[in-house]
Short mmCIF file of C-alpha atoms in Angstrom, two decimals:
data_model
loop_
_atom_site.label_atom_id
_atom_site.label_comp_id
_atom_site.label_asym_id
_atom_site.label_seq_id
_atom_site.Cartn_x
_atom_site.Cartn_y
_atom_site.Cartn_z
CA MET V 17 -12.28 -8.20 -102.59
CA ALA V 18 -10.76 -11.35 -101.07
CA LYS V 19 -11.18 -11.89 -97.34
CA LYS V 20 -8.06 -11.04 -95.37
CA SER V 21 -6.38 -14.06 -93.72
CA GLU V 22 -5.18 -14.02 -90.09
CA HIS V 23 -2.13 -11.85 -89.36
CA PRO V 24 1.09 -13.91 -89.53
CA ASP V 25 2.47 -13.26 -86.02
CA SER V 26 6.17 -14.04 -85.58
CA LYS V 27 6.06 -16.04 -88.85
CA LEU V 28 6.26 -12.68 -90.57
CA PHE V 29 9.79 -12.28 -89.19
CA ASP V 30 10.70 -15.82 -90.32
CA TYR V 31 9.43 -14.88 -93.77
CA LEU V 32 11.56 -11.71 -93.79
CA ASN V 33 14.55 -13.85 -92.74
CA ALA V 34 13.79 -16.20 -95.69
CA LYS V 35 13.19 -19.07 -93.27
CA THR V 36 9.64 -20.12 -94.21
CA GLU V 37 8.56 -23.10 -96.31
CA GLU V 38 7.31 -22.44 -99.83
CA ALA V 39 3.63 -22.94 -98.94
CA GLU V 40 3.94 -20.67 -95.91
CA THR V 41 5.75 -18.04 -97.98
CA GLY V 42 2.85 -18.00 -100.45
CA LEU V 43 0.28 -17.52 -97.69
CA ILE V 44 2.23 -14.67 -96.09
CA GLU V 45 2.75 -12.91 -99.41
CA GLU V 46 -0.95 -13.21 -100.12
CA HIS V 47 -1.71 -11.71 -96.69
CA LEU V 48 0.75 -8.86 -97.20
CA SER V 49 -0.92 -7.91 -100.47
CA ALA V 50 -4.24 -7.51 -98.63
CA CYS V 51 -3.18 -6.18 -95.22
CA ASP V 52 -1.73 -2.66 -95.05
CA GLU V 53 -0.79 -3.00 -91.38
CA CYS V 54 1.38 -6.09 -91.89
CA ALA V 55 2.75 -4.69 -95.14
CA SER V 56 3.93 -1.56 -93.34
CA VAL V 57 5.54 -3.65 -90.57
CA ALA V 58 7.31 -5.76 -93.22
CA ALA V 59 8.54 -2.65 -95.04
CA VAL V 60 9.82 -1.06 -91.85
CA VAL V 61 11.56 -4.26 -90.69
CA ARG V 62 13.29 -4.51 -94.08
CA ALA V 63 14.44 -0.90 -93.65
CA MET V 64 15.62 -1.67 -90.13
CA LYS V 65 17.67 -4.60 -91.45
CA ASN V 66 19.32 -2.24 -93.95
CA GLU V 67 19.92 0.36 -91.24
CA ALA V 68 21.48 -2.28 -88.99
CA SER V 69 23.95 -3.43 -91.63
CA GLU V 70 24.74 0.15 -92.69
CA SER V 71 25.27 1.40 -89.16
CA GLU V 72 27.63 -1.51 -88.47
CA ALA V 73 29.59 -0.66 -91.63
CA THR V 74 29.71 3.08 -90.93
CA ASN V 75 30.10 2.72 -87.15
CA LEU V 76 27.01 4.85 -86.43
CA SER V 77 26.49 3.00 -83.18
CA SER V 78 29.65 4.42 -81.66
CA GLN V 79 27.87 6.14 -78.75
CA HIS V 80 27.65 2.99 -76.66
CA PRO V 81 26.18 3.21 -73.15
CA ASP V 82 28.91 2.93 -70.54
CA VAL V 83 29.40 -0.42 -68.81
CA SER V 84 27.53 0.59 -65.64
CA GLU V 85 24.53 1.80 -67.68
CA LEU V 86 24.47 -1.46 -69.59
CA ALA V 87 24.71 -3.47 -66.35
CA SER V 88 21.83 -1.46 -64.82
CA PHE V 89 19.78 -2.03 -67.95
CA PHE V 90 20.36 -5.80 -67.84
CA TYR V 91 19.80 -6.21 -64.11
CA SER V 92 16.80 -3.90 -63.83
CA ALA V 93 13.64 -5.93 -63.23
CA ARG V 94 11.41 -3.03 -64.22
CA GLU V 95 10.12 -2.58 -67.76
CA GLY V 96 11.17 0.64 -69.46
CA ALA V 97 14.17 1.03 -67.15
CA SER V 98 16.14 2.95 -69.74
CA SER V 99 14.57 3.44 -73.13
CA GLN V 100 17.69 5.07 -74.58
CA VAL V 101 19.83 2.07 -73.73
CA ALA V 102 17.08 -0.23 -75.04
CA GLY V 103 16.97 1.63 -78.35
CA HIS V 104 20.72 1.37 -78.68
CA VAL V 105 21.09 -2.31 -77.76
CA ALA V 106 18.31 -3.26 -80.19
CA SER V 107 20.43 -2.01 -83.08
CA CYS V 108 24.01 -2.51 -81.88
CA ALA V 109 25.67 -5.89 -82.41
CA SER V 110 28.53 -5.33 -79.98
CA CYS V 111 26.24 -4.19 -77.13
CA ALA V 112 23.99 -7.22 -77.75
CA GLU V 113 27.12 -9.39 -77.36
CA GLU V 114 27.82 -7.64 -74.07
CA VAL V 115 24.27 -8.33 -72.89
CA ALA V 116 24.93 -12.00 -73.76
CA GLN V 117 27.96 -11.83 -71.44
CA TYR V 118 25.73 -10.61 -68.58
CA ALA V 119 23.17 -13.34 -69.37
CA ALA V 120 25.90 -16.00 -69.20
CA GLY V 121 27.20 -14.56 -65.91
CA GLU V 122 23.71 -14.49 -64.42
CA ARG V 123 23.06 -18.06 -65.50
CA ALA V 124 26.32 -19.20 -63.86
CA ALA V 125 25.41 -17.28 -60.69
CA SER V 126 21.92 -18.75 -60.45
CA GLU V 127 23.19 -22.32 -60.89
CA TYR V 128 26.20 -21.86 -58.60
CA GLN V 129 26.56 -24.06 -55.53
CA VAL V 130 28.58 -22.25 -52.89
CA ALA V 131 31.84 -24.03 -52.10
CA ASN V 132 31.96 -23.76 -48.30
CA GLY V 133 35.27 -24.39 -46.55
CA THR V 134 37.35 -24.04 -49.74
CA LEU V 135 40.77 -22.49 -49.31
CA ALA V 136 40.99 -19.01 -50.82
CA GLU V 137 43.16 -18.63 -53.87
CA ILE V 138 43.52 -14.89 -54.03
CA PRO V 139 46.24 -14.07 -56.56
CA ALA V 140 49.16 -11.92 -55.43
CA LYS V 141 48.24 -9.38 -58.10
CA ALA V 142 44.78 -8.91 -56.54
CA TRP V 143 46.33 -8.40 -53.09
CA GLU V 144 48.68 -5.82 -54.61
CA MET V 145 45.75 -3.84 -56.02
CA ILE V 146 43.85 -4.12 -52.74
CA SER V 147 46.86 -2.98 -50.78
CA GLU V 148 47.52 -0.01 -53.08
CA TRP V 149 43.89 1.01 -52.86
CA GLU V 150 43.84 0.70 -49.08
CA GLU V 151 46.93 2.85 -48.81
CA SER V 152 45.47 5.51 -51.10
CA SER V 153 43.21 8.27 -49.90
CA PHE V 154 40.35 6.79 -51.94
CA ALA V 155 39.92 3.71 -49.77
CA LYS V 156 36.53 4.23 -48.12
CA LEU V 157 35.19 0.90 -46.95
CA LYS V 158 32.19 2.49 -45.34
CA PRO V 159 28.48 1.84 -45.64
CA ALA V 160 27.01 3.48 -48.73
CA GLY V 161 25.36 6.37 -46.86
CA ASP V 162 28.39 7.28 -44.75
CA VAL V 163 30.57 9.03 -47.27
CA ILE V 164 30.67 12.73 -46.39
CA ASN V 165 33.81 13.60 -44.47
CA ARG V 166 34.02 16.48 -42.01
CA GLU V 167 36.10 18.71 -44.31
CA LEU V 168 33.67 18.36 -47.16
CA LEU V 169 30.73 18.94 -44.84
CA GLU V 170 32.29 22.21 -43.67
CA ARG V 171 32.88 23.38 -47.24
CA LEU V 172 29.46 22.30 -48.56
CA PRO V 173 27.42 25.44 -47.74
CA ARG V 174 29.90 27.60 -49.67
CA ILE V 175 30.01 25.20 -52.64
CA LEU V 176 26.22 24.93 -52.84
CA LYS V 177 25.69 28.67 -52.48
CA ALA V 178 28.22 29.42 -55.21
CA GLU V 179 26.66 26.94 -57.65
CA ARG V 180 22.99 27.52 -56.76
CA SER V 181 22.31 30.61 -58.84
CA HIS V 182 24.07 29.18 -61.88
CA ALA V 183 22.30 25.84 -61.62
CA VAL V 184 18.83 27.31 -61.09
CA SER V 185 19.20 29.80 -63.93
CA GLY V 186 20.17 26.88 -66.15
CA THR V 187 16.99 24.89 -65.59
CA GLY V 188 14.30 27.34 -66.72
CA ASP V 189 11.72 24.89 -65.38
CA ALA V 190 10.34 24.70 -61.85
CA GLN V 191 9.92 20.90 -62.07
CA ARG V 192 13.57 20.36 -63.00
CA VAL V 193 15.99 20.07 -60.11
CA PRO V 194 19.74 20.57 -60.49
CA VAL V 195 21.98 17.99 -58.80
CA LEU V 196 25.65 18.86 -58.38
CA VAL V 197 28.21 16.17 -59.07
CA ILE V 198 31.21 16.99 -56.90
CA SER V 199 34.53 15.37 -56.09
CA ARG V 200 35.56 14.48 -52.54
CA SER V 201 37.76 17.55 -52.53
CA GLY V 202 34.69 19.71 -53.30
CA ASP V 203 35.29 20.49 -56.99
CA VAL V 204 32.10 20.65 -59.04
CA ASN V 205 32.47 18.14 -61.89
CA SER V 206 29.09 18.70 -63.54
CA ILE V 207 25.44 19.61 -62.96
CA GLU V 208 22.82 16.99 -63.75
CA TYR V 209 19.12 17.79 -64.06
CA PHE V 210 16.35 15.67 -62.56
CA GLU V 211 12.58 15.93 -62.95
CA GLU V 212 10.80 16.17 -59.64
CA SER V 213 7.35 14.79 -58.79
CA ILE V 214 5.41 13.51 -55.79
CA ASP V 215 3.39 10.32 -56.17
CA SER V 216 0.06 9.42 -54.53
CA SER V 217 1.82 7.86 -51.51
CA GLY V 218 3.64 11.13 -50.83
CA THR V 219 7.00 9.86 -52.07
CA ARG V 220 9.16 12.60 -53.52
CA ILE V 221 10.65 11.29 -56.78
CA LEU V 222 13.59 12.68 -58.73
CA LYS V 223 14.11 11.13 -62.17
CA HIS V 224 17.13 11.86 -64.35
CA ALA V 225 15.92 14.22 -67.08
CA GLU V 226 17.73 12.26 -69.80
CA GLY V 227 16.85 8.86 -68.38
CA SER V 228 20.51 8.08 -67.75
CA ALA V 229 21.27 5.29 -65.27
CA ARG V 230 24.92 6.32 -64.86
CA PHE V 231 24.30 7.12 -61.19
CA ASP V 232 22.63 3.78 -60.46
CA GLN V 233 23.45 2.60 -56.92
CA ARG V 234 25.09 5.93 -56.09
CA VAL V 235 24.17 7.85 -53.00
CA VAL V 236 22.49 11.22 -53.52
CA HIS V 237 22.59 13.67 -50.62
CA ALA V 238 19.91 16.29 -50.06
CA VAL V 239 20.75 19.29 -47.88
CA PHE V 240 17.48 20.77 -46.59
CA ASP V 241 17.41 24.37 -45.40
CA ALA V 242 15.71 24.35 -41.99
CA GLY V 243 15.37 28.15 -41.88
CA GLY V 244 18.12 29.38 -39.61
CA LYS V 245 18.61 26.10 -37.81
CA GLU V 246 21.28 23.52 -38.72
CA PRO V 247 20.62 22.17 -42.23
CA VAL V 248 19.31 18.61 -42.46
CA VAL V 249 21.18 16.13 -44.70
CA ILE V 250 19.30 13.10 -46.00
CA SER V 251 20.98 10.49 -48.20
CA GLU V 252 19.22 8.03 -50.48
CA LEU V 253 20.43 5.41 -52.94
CA MET V 254 19.67 5.99 -56.61
CA GLN V 255 17.91 3.07 -58.35
CA SER V 256 18.67 3.13 -62.07
CA ASP V 257 17.75 6.72 -63.06
CA THR V 258 15.37 7.40 -60.17
CA LEU V 259 15.71 8.62 -56.63
CA ARG V 260 12.88 8.23 -54.11
CA PHE V 261 12.49 10.11 -50.85
CA GLU V 262 9.82 8.21 -48.93
CA GLN V 263 7.42 10.23 -46.74
CA ALA V 264 8.08 13.50 -48.51
CA GLU V 265 5.58 15.29 -46.28
CA ARG V 266 8.02 15.14 -43.37
CA PHE V 267 10.28 17.48 -45.36
CA GLU V 268 7.51 20.01 -46.00
CA GLU V 269 8.49 22.10 -43.02
CA LEU V 270 11.98 22.34 -44.44
CA ARG V 271 12.59 24.98 -47.05
CA ARG V 272 14.46 24.42 -50.32
CA ALA V 273 16.87 21.54 -50.79
CA ASP V 274 20.21 21.30 -52.56
CA PHE V 275 21.14 17.92 -54.00
CA PHE V 276 24.60 16.57 -54.68
CA ILE V 277 26.42 13.37 -55.59
CA ILE V 278 30.02 12.66 -54.65
CA GLU V 279 31.95 11.22 -57.56
CA GLU V 280 35.43 9.78 -57.11
CA MET L 2 32.84 -18.91 -32.83
CA ALA L 3 34.97 -15.77 -32.55
CA ASN L 4 37.49 -15.93 -29.68
CA GLU L 5 38.20 -13.13 -27.26
CA SER L 6 41.78 -11.88 -27.40
CA ALA L 7 43.82 -9.05 -25.95
CA THR L 8 43.07 -6.89 -28.96
CA GLY L 9 39.38 -7.63 -29.02
CA VAL L 10 37.73 -10.42 -31.00
CA GLU L 11 40.02 -12.77 -32.90
CA LEU L 12 38.53 -14.54 -35.84
CA ASP L 13 38.38 -18.27 -36.16
CA ARG L 14 38.37 -19.71 -39.67
CA ASN L 15 35.87 -22.45 -38.85
CA TRP L 16 33.51 -19.92 -37.33
CA LEU L 17 33.72 -17.79 -40.49
CA ASP L 18 33.06 -20.82 -42.69
CA ASN L 19 29.75 -21.35 -40.94
CA LEU L 20 28.48 -17.79 -41.38
CA SER L 21 25.93 -16.89 -44.02
CA ASP L 22 27.07 -14.61 -46.85
CA GLU L 23 25.28 -11.67 -45.23
CA GLU L 24 26.97 -12.24 -41.87
CA LEU L 25 30.34 -12.72 -43.51
CA VAL L 26 30.06 -9.48 -45.47
CA ASP L 27 28.87 -7.63 -42.35
CA ASN L 28 31.94 -8.92 -40.50
CA PHE L 29 34.18 -7.90 -43.37
CA LEU L 30 32.74 -4.37 -43.49
CA ALA L 31 32.82 -3.92 -39.72
CA ARG L 32 36.46 -4.99 -39.49
CA SER L 33 37.71 -3.26 -42.61
CA THR L 34 37.99 0.10 -40.85
CA LYS L 35 39.47 -1.34 -37.64
CA ASP L 36 41.57 -4.39 -38.39
CA ARG L 37 42.57 -5.06 -41.96
CA ARG L 38 44.11 -8.45 -41.12
CA ASP L 39 40.73 -9.70 -39.93
CA ALA L 40 38.95 -8.05 -42.83
CA HIS L 41 41.34 -9.84 -45.20
CA LEU L 42 40.57 -13.16 -43.52
CA CYS L 43 36.82 -12.56 -44.00
CA PHE L 44 37.50 -11.65 -47.62
CA GLU L 45 39.53 -14.84 -48.16
CA VAL L 46 36.54 -16.87 -46.99
CA ILE L 47 34.22 -14.93 -49.33
CA ILE L 48 36.54 -15.50 -52.29
CA GLY L 49 36.99 -19.15 -51.23
CA ARG L 50 33.25 -19.52 -51.73
CA TYR L 51 33.07 -17.71 -55.06
CA HIS L 52 36.46 -18.13 -56.73
CA TRP L 53 35.18 -20.91 -58.97
CA LEU L 54 32.30 -18.69 -60.13
CA ILE L 55 34.62 -15.79 -61.00
CA SER L 56 36.95 -18.12 -62.86
CA HIS L 57 34.04 -19.73 -64.71
CA VAL L 58 32.53 -16.39 -65.83
CA VAL L 59 35.92 -15.13 -67.05
CA ARG L 60 37.29 -18.30 -68.65
CA ASN L 61 34.04 -19.42 -70.31
CA SER L 62 33.33 -16.05 -71.87
CA ARG L 63 32.55 -15.76 -75.59
CA TYR L 64 35.37 -13.25 -75.81
CA ARG L 65 39.03 -14.11 -76.19
CA PHE L 66 41.80 -12.13 -74.55
CA PRO L 67 44.68 -10.33 -76.19
CA ALA L 68 48.10 -11.79 -75.40
CA TRP L 69 48.98 -8.95 -73.06
CA ASP L 70 45.91 -9.30 -70.85
CA SER L 71 45.36 -12.87 -69.63
CA ALA L 72 42.34 -14.38 -67.91
CA ASP L 73 44.40 -14.43 -64.69
CA ASP L 74 44.83 -10.66 -64.89
CA VAL L 75 41.09 -10.17 -65.37
CA ILE L 76 40.35 -12.48 -62.41
CA SER L 77 42.71 -10.44 -60.21
CA ARG L 78 40.93 -7.23 -61.19
CA VAL L 79 37.52 -8.81 -60.50
CA ILE L 80 38.66 -9.89 -57.02
CA PHE L 81 39.95 -6.38 -56.32
CA LYS L 82 36.65 -4.84 -57.47
CA VAL L 83 34.64 -7.27 -55.34
CA TYR L 84 36.75 -6.16 -52.35
CA ARG L 85 36.22 -2.50 -53.18
CA GLY L 86 32.50 -2.88 -53.92
CA LEU L 87 31.19 -5.17 -51.18
CA ALA L 88 29.69 -2.21 -49.31
CA GLN L 89 27.42 -1.66 -52.32
CA TRP L 90 25.93 -5.16 -52.26
CA ARG L 91 22.15 -4.93 -51.90
CA ARG L 92 21.06 -7.80 -49.68
CA GLN L 93 17.86 -8.57 -51.63
CA GLY L 94 20.03 -10.04 -54.42
CA LYS L 95 22.28 -13.09 -54.05
CA LEU L 96 26.00 -12.50 -53.51
CA SER L 97 26.72 -14.85 -56.44
CA SER L 98 24.72 -12.54 -58.72
CA PHE L 99 26.54 -9.45 -57.42
CA ILE L 100 29.93 -11.10 -58.01
CA ALA L 101 28.96 -12.40 -61.48
CA ARG L 102 27.86 -8.86 -62.39
CA ILE L 103 31.26 -7.47 -61.40
CA ALA L 104 33.04 -10.24 -63.33
CA SER L 105 30.94 -9.67 -66.47
CA SER L 106 31.41 -5.89 -66.26
CA GLU L 107 35.17 -6.36 -65.94
CA MET L 108 35.18 -8.65 -68.99
CA ILE L 109 33.24 -6.09 -71.01
CA ASP L 110 35.43 -3.25 -69.82
CA THR L 111 38.54 -5.21 -70.83
CA ILE L 112 37.14 -6.03 -74.26
CA ARG L 113 36.13 -2.40 -74.85
CA ARG L 114 39.60 -1.19 -73.86
CA VAL L 115 41.46 -3.58 -76.11
CA GLY L 116 38.81 -3.09 -78.80
CA ARG L 117 40.24 0.36 -79.47
CA ASP L 118 42.95 -1.55 -81.31
CA LYS L 119 41.00 -1.94 -84.56
CA SER L 120 43.16 -4.79 -85.84
CA TRP L 121 42.07 -6.96 -82.90
CA ASN L 122 38.77 -8.79 -83.11
CA PRO L 123 37.55 -10.25 -79.80
CA ARG L 124 35.34 -12.79 -81.54
CA GLN L 125 37.92 -14.25 -83.94
CA SER L 126 40.92 -16.48 -83.41
CA PRO L 127 44.38 -14.94 -83.93
CA ALA L 128 45.30 -14.18 -87.54
CA ASP L 129 47.59 -16.62 -89.29
CA PRO L 130 50.65 -14.65 -90.48
CA ASP L 131 51.05 -17.05 -93.44
CA SER L 132 47.44 -16.73 -94.54
CA ASP L 133 46.57 -15.46 -98.01
CA GLU L 134 43.51 -13.68 -96.59
CA PRO L 135 43.63 -9.89 -96.99
CA SER L 136 44.69 -8.03 -93.83
CA PRO L 137 42.31 -5.63 -92.00
CA VAL L 138 44.18 -2.74 -93.60
CA GLU L 139 43.68 -4.22 -97.06
CA ARG L 140 40.00 -4.81 -96.36
CA ALA L 141 39.41 -1.27 -95.12
CA ALA L 142 36.99 0.84 -97.16
CA SER L 143 38.75 2.99 -99.71
CA LYS L 144 36.86 6.17 -98.83
CA GLU L 145 34.28 7.46 -96.41
CA PRO L 146 30.81 8.59 -97.47
CA SER L 147 30.35 12.31 -97.97
CA PRO L 148 29.43 14.48 -94.95
CA GLU L 149 25.92 14.92 -96.43
CA ALA L 150 25.46 11.16 -96.79
CA GLN L 151 26.72 10.67 -93.26
CA LEU L 152 24.22 13.23 -91.97
CA VAL L 153 21.32 11.54 -93.76
CA ALA L 154 22.44 8.13 -92.46
CA ARG L 155 22.70 9.49 -88.93
CA GLU L 156 19.22 11.02 -89.07
CA ARG L 157 17.74 7.76 -90.35
CA HIS L 158 19.57 5.89 -87.65
CA GLU L 159 18.15 8.23 -84.99
CA ILE L 160 14.59 7.70 -86.26
CA VAL L 161 15.00 3.92 -86.07
CA ASP L 162 16.55 4.27 -82.59
CA ARG L 163 13.53 6.29 -81.44
CA LEU L 164 11.14 3.65 -82.76
CA LEU L 165 13.13 0.93 -80.95
CA GLU L 166 13.19 2.94 -77.71
CA ASP L 167 9.38 2.96 -77.80
CA VAL L 168 8.74 -0.68 -78.65
CA CYS L 169 11.45 -2.39 -76.56
CA ARG L 170 10.55 -2.71 -72.88
CA ASP L 171 13.57 -4.60 -71.49
CA TRP L 172 16.81 -6.32 -72.47
CA LYS L 173 15.01 -9.43 -73.73
CA ASP L 174 13.01 -7.36 -76.22
CA THR L 175 16.18 -5.64 -77.40
CA VAL L 176 18.13 -8.80 -78.15
CA ILE L 177 15.11 -10.36 -79.90
CA VAL L 178 14.83 -7.29 -82.14
CA ASN L 179 18.59 -7.27 -82.71
CA GLU L 180 19.16 -10.97 -83.36
CA TYR L 181 15.82 -12.30 -84.62
CA ILE L 182 13.74 -9.50 -86.15
CA THR L 183 16.46 -7.44 -87.80
CA GLY L 184 19.16 -10.10 -87.55
CA ASN L 185 18.88 -13.56 -88.97
CA LYS L 186 19.28 -15.82 -85.95
CA SER L 187 16.82 -18.59 -85.08
CA GLY L 188 14.79 -18.68 -81.89
CA LYS L 189 16.85 -21.66 -80.74
CA GLU L 190 20.17 -19.84 -81.17
CA ILE L 191 18.88 -16.80 -79.27
CA ALA L 192 17.45 -18.96 -76.49
CA GLU L 193 20.84 -20.62 -75.96
CA LYS L 194 22.89 -17.45 -76.22
CA TYR L 195 20.75 -15.38 -73.82
CA ASN L 196 19.57 -18.10 -71.44
CA MET L 197 15.84 -17.91 -72.16
CA SER L 198 13.34 -20.42 -73.54
CA GLU L 199 12.65 -20.68 -77.26
CA ASP L 200 8.94 -20.23 -76.55
CA LEU L 201 9.69 -16.93 -74.85
CA VAL L 202 11.57 -15.70 -77.93
CA TYR L 203 8.54 -16.30 -80.17
CA GLN L 204 6.07 -15.00 -77.59
CA ARG L 205 8.07 -11.77 -77.25
CA ALA L 206 8.43 -11.51 -81.04
CA ARG L 207 4.63 -11.69 -81.40
CA ARG L 208 4.18 -8.93 -78.82
CA LEU L 209 6.85 -6.82 -80.50
CA LYS L 210 5.07 -7.17 -83.81
CA VAL L 211 1.82 -5.89 -82.27
CA ARG L 212 3.64 -2.95 -80.65
CA LEU L 213 5.39 -2.17 -83.91
CA MET L 214 2.09 -2.28 -85.81
CA ASN L 215 0.42 0.04 -83.27
CA TRP L 216 3.37 2.43 -83.27
CA LEU L 217 3.25 2.78 -87.05
CA SER L 218 -0.52 3.00 -87.22
CA GLU L 219 -0.70 5.71 -84.49
CA ARG L 220 1.67 7.83 -86.60
CA GLY L 221 0.03 7.03 -89.93
CA ILE L 222 3.21 5.43 -91.25
CA THR L 223 2.54 2.98 -94.05
CA SER L 224 5.96 2.53 -95.63
CA ALA L 225 9.65 2.52 -94.82
CA GLU L 226 10.02 5.70 -96.84
CA SER L 227 7.42 7.56 -94.81
CA LEU L 228 9.17 6.43 -91.63
CA LEU L 229 12.67 7.44 -92.68
CA THR L 230 11.88 10.71 -94.44
CA SER L 231 9.04 12.19 -92.40
CA THR L 232 9.21 13.98 -89.07
CA VAL L 233 6.33 12.08 -87.47
CA ALA L 234 8.69 9.84 -85.60
CA LYS L 235 10.62 12.75 -84.18
#
């Protein structure tokens, strides 16, 4: 049996794109006839090419991540930030174009020299939108953690108690934690499930069970039951699909916690 | 410097111009609940610094706008969203990056909204009414595949998605798979489009090939057929 030549690294992809010279093509074909591993990669990439063109034609990629998920995916420095979004973008032409838009924006931002002392040119239309928003009840120019108003705070115990039994019975898993998504007026919009763990440094971690980053940069509030005393509310900012409560041991004395997110 | 006045601290434009972005945003947030006129002045200085960037991101986009939604409209919406979102700016990132993210998201949102009109293609120039080319309606497929065929296609698509979820680690991997490995673009084209070096494209492609090879070998998959028809990938 002939000795197997070295694996053709990225040249294999050039070959599959019909972009190799004749001599190179011959060498790769010879290698593929002797190497099962590379042959299976080549076969699967060919199938993926077919899938990509078929899914574009039949619009199978219609479940695009929403814009905030895509932004979180692009701007996340961590690897494996959202595997579902990664899987989608790798096979969706329009989402790849959108990622190119973020890349262009980021390039412009990194090269930008701030224009100090320039006169503002805020269009009248922008001022109109700002003014309308400021006049509406939704205008809350407050720091991220300071978003619970007194009325909502007074209603919270009743809302959480009413939803608790339903949410807990829905999980069926002690490690899964329900998080209520409620409006400012106290209506429950949905219940999201998070997987809870504590890492070696004692940080209590809640990770969205479906890996969704739709709550990235949103504040999550935890209401801890202090056993007869006033409940303790702690708010933390969600990073991508994960929420971290540092120094979890300081909450040990507190009993169960209810989690909620306010969604406008 | 800010001047004392009867109503408290009156802002001076020159003083604002000399503040760092962080200080300026802090001033804007602090005043936004007390004195909107002052908050607006802070905001004007912020936009004065970054208006060119917003305009550049919007006007130099790869997308074109429909007639009823001009670049000026998009810029106005971006400025409004910057105003509304400044409290969410994380100080470890640059303000320029935060603003460019809002501008890009607004562009994408606009394109998605208008994209619901299937006759409008954001990546093509307007259709010539006198052209002999067939219209989108004429080019439309005559009939859809059967429900069974659609189900099979969807299942195959899900298997490929699962494989890609496992081998792609970040957005750079995903665009290299999309444009180079399964697409037909060159490393140079991808490097220019996504603002990365050509060397990085090939380096990532080599790593992706190794991950792909390991993924298939761990599951005993030796052909496209065994990938798309078996349940090992599920």
